Each structure stands twice: as structure tokens, then as C-alpha cells.
Coordinates of C-alpha atoms in Angstrom, one line a residue:
L1 CA 75.0 95.2 81.2
G2 CA 76.0 92.0 82.9
Q3 CA 79.5 92.1 81.4
T4 CA 79.9 95.7 82.5
F5 CA 79.0 94.8 86.1
V6 CA 81.5 91.8 86.0
K7 CA 84.3 94.1 84.7
Q8 CA 83.6 96.8 87.3
S9 CA 83.5 94.2 90.0
E10 CA 86.9 92.9 89.0
V11 CA 88.4 96.4 88.9
Y12 CA 86.9 97.1 92.3
S13 CA 88.3 93.9 93.9
T14 CA 91.8 94.6 92.4
E15 CA 91.7 98.1 93.8
V16 CA 90.6 96.9 97.2
I17 CA 93.6 94.4 97.4
A18 CA 96.0 97.2 96.2
T19 CA 94.7 99.5 98.9
D20 CA 95.0 96.7 101.5
V21 CA 98.6 96.0 100.5
L22 CA 99.6 99.7 100.8
T23 CA 97.7 100.2 104.0
S24 CA 99.1 97.1 105.7
H25 CA 102.6 98.0 104.5
S26 CA 102.6 101.6 105.7
R27 CA 101.0 100.6 109.0
S28 CA 103.7 97.9 109.5
V29 CA 106.6 100.2 108.8
E30 CA 105.1 102.9 111.0
K31 CA 104.5 100.6 114.0
M32 CA 107.9 98.8 113.8
T33 CA 109.7 102.2 113.5
K34 CA 107.9 103.6 116.5
D35 CA 108.6 100.5 118.6
V36 CA 112.3 100.4 117.7
R37 CA 112.6 104.1 118.6
E38 CA 111.1 103.4 122.0
A39 CA 113.2 100.4 122.6
A40 CA 115.9 100.5 125.3
E41 CA 117.7 97.7 123.5
V42 CA 117.5 94.7 121.2
E43 CA 117.5 91.4 123.2
A44 CA 119.2 88.3 121.9
N45 CA 116.4 86.0 123.2
Y46 CA 113.1 86.2 124.9
N47 CA 110.3 83.7 125.5
G48 CA 111.6 81.3 122.8
F49 CA 112.3 84.0 120.2
S50 CA 115.8 85.1 119.1
S51 CA 116.7 88.3 117.3
S52 CA 118.0 87.5 113.8
S53 CA 117.7 88.7 110.2
T54 CA 113.9 87.8 110.3
T55 CA 113.0 88.4 113.9
V56 CA 113.6 91.3 116.3
V57 CA 113.1 91.1 120.1
L58 CA 112.7 94.6 121.5
K59 CA 113.1 95.5 125.2
L60 CA 111.1 98.6 126.1
Y61 CA 110.6 100.4 129.4
S62 CA 107.3 99.5 130.9
I63 CA 104.9 102.5 131.3
N64 CA 102.5 103.4 134.1
A65 CA 98.9 104.6 133.6
G66 CA 100.2 108.1 133.1
G67 CA 102.6 107.0 130.3
E68 CA 105.7 107.5 132.5
P69 CA 108.5 105.0 132.1
L70 CA 109.1 102.5 134.9
Q71 CA 112.3 100.7 135.8
V72 CA 111.0 97.3 134.6
F73 CA 110.7 96.2 131.0
D74 CA 108.2 95.0 128.4
R75 CA 109.1 93.0 125.3
I76 CA 107.8 93.2 121.7
V77 CA 108.7 90.7 119.1
Y78 CA 108.3 91.1 115.4
R79 CA 108.4 87.9 113.4
L80 CA 106.9 86.0 110.4
D81 CA 104.6 83.1 111.1
A82 CA 104.6 79.9 109.0
Q83 CA 102.3 81.4 106.5
G84 CA 104.6 84.5 106.0
K85 CA 102.4 86.9 107.9
L86 CA 104.1 89.6 110.0
L87 CA 103.2 89.3 113.6
R88 CA 103.7 91.6 116.6
D89 CA 103.8 89.8 119.9
S90 CA 103.6 91.9 123.1
Y91 CA 104.9 90.8 126.5
P92 CA 104.3 93.5 129.1
S93 CA 105.6 93.3 132.6
V94 CA 103.1 92.8 135.5
E95 CA 103.6 96.5 136.5
S96 CA 103.1 97.9 133.0
S97 CA 100.0 99.5 131.7
R98 CA 101.0 98.6 128.1
P99 CA 98.3 96.2 126.8
S100 CA 99.2 92.6 126.0
V101 CA 97.9 92.6 122.5
D102 CA 99.3 90.2 119.8
F103 CA 98.2 90.8 116.2
T104 CA 98.9 90.2 112.6
L105 CA 100.3 93.4 111.2
N106 CA 100.7 92.5 107.6
E107 CA 99.4 89.5 105.5
F108 CA 101.1 90.5 102.3
V109 CA 104.8 90.1 103.3
E110 CA 107.1 89.1 100.5
T111 CA 110.4 89.8 102.4
L112 CA 111.2 91.0 105.9
M113 CA 114.8 91.6 107.0
F114 CA 116.4 93.2 110.1
E115 CA 120.1 94.3 110.1
Y116 CA 121.7 95.5 113.3
Y117 CA 124.3 98.3 113.6
D118 CA 126.7 99.3 116.3
D119 CA 127.2 102.9 117.4
D120 CA 130.0 103.4 114.8
G121 CA 127.6 102.3 112.0
G122 CA 129.1 98.9 111.5
I123 CA 126.9 95.9 110.8
L124 CA 126.8 93.5 113.7
S125 CA 127.3 89.8 113.1
A126 CA 124.7 87.1 113.9
G127 CA 124.6 86.5 117.7
S128 CA 125.5 90.1 118.7
E129 CA 122.2 91.8 117.9
Q130 CA 121.9 92.8 121.6
N131 CA 124.7 95.3 121.0
A132 CA 122.7 97.2 118.4
D133 CA 122.6 101.0 118.4
S134 CA 120.2 101.0 115.4
V135 CA 118.2 98.6 113.3
L136 CA 117.6 98.6 109.6
L137 CA 114.0 97.5 108.9
S138 CA 113.4 96.2 105.3
L139 CA 109.9 95.2 104.3
T140 CA 108.4 94.3 101.0
S141 CA 104.7 93.7 100.7
K142 CA 103.2 92.2 97.6
A143 CA 99.8 90.8 96.4
S144 CA 98.6 89.6 93.0
V145 CA 95.0 89.6 91.8
R146 CA 93.8 88.7 88.4
G147 CA 97.2 89.1 86.9
K148 CA 97.9 92.5 88.5
T149 CA 100.6 92.8 91.1
K150 CA 100.8 95.5 93.7
T151 CA 104.2 95.9 95.6
A152 CA 105.3 98.3 98.3
S153 CA 108.9 98.3 99.6
D154 CA 110.7 100.3 102.3
S155 CA 114.0 100.2 104.2
I156 CA 114.5 102.5 107.1
K157 CA 117.3 102.7 109.6
V158 CA 116.0 103.5 113.1
K159 CA 118.1 104.4 116.2
L160 CA 117.1 102.9 119.5
R161 CA 116.1 105.1 122.4
N162 CA 119.0 106.7 124.3
K163 CA 121.6 105.1 122.1

């Protein structure tokens, strides 16, 4: 009976981690996609962060309490921290009703990559990310437990708002 409990406990923990990987992955892709679609543009730099192949700085119209856009801007930064976790940092303007909430979006990141495209579909070179018309988000999430590995991977090209 004890061995059966141990085996079932191992299976359960493995399934919990697998579910966590898939949930974190899909939530990350969904949130990044939504924010890129709402972005007025990609900014080259903001608050010490620079858009690159592993970081994206998005400039979004601030919103009022009714959800209407204002003529000032909020910033959202997606980046990896030193431990490889995907972070979403929010920098709303003073006039914005968008909350200033920073959080870890995904703890299981294996790879994160951003590619920036112009309006003709050409890949932009490093240093010209602010000219992007669309962004290719590529994310692979992975975790291993007791010799079993669960991986989720997505690449999606997303057009910026009004581009």
C-alpha cells in the first residue's frame, strides 16, 4: 500500500508540473500577443531597458477609467530575469488608469526571442526595432520532473495597432 501511494504521488507531482508548464506557457503567449496588438509602437529604450532579441519595450496609449485611449503613453516591458523567468514590467503614465503591476509570467522559459519586421515584411536589424510594424514572438517553455520532460513551444507574428 505504501509503494502504491508513493507511485501515485510521483505521478501526481509530474502531472502538476506538466499542467503548470502548459498553463504558464499559454498565458504568456496570450498576454504578450494582446499587449503587442495594443501597442502603438516598439520603443528602442525605456527606463533602462532596450528592445532586442530577448526584450521588447512596448508603447501603448494610456487609457482612462472608461477604457478610452488618451494622448499619453504607458510602457510595458517583457524580459527575462537573471534566473530565466519571463517578467512583465508595467509603467503607466500618471494619467492612465492602467494598473502598475509587475509580475512573473512564466518560470519555465527555455528560450524567448523577439524578431521585428517592417511594413514590407522584412526583418529589421538590431538597433532599428522602433521601426517595427509587427513582432514575431517565439517562446519555448520546459520543465523536467523525475526524468520526464514537458515542453511547449509557440511562434506567432503579431501586428502592432494601427500599423
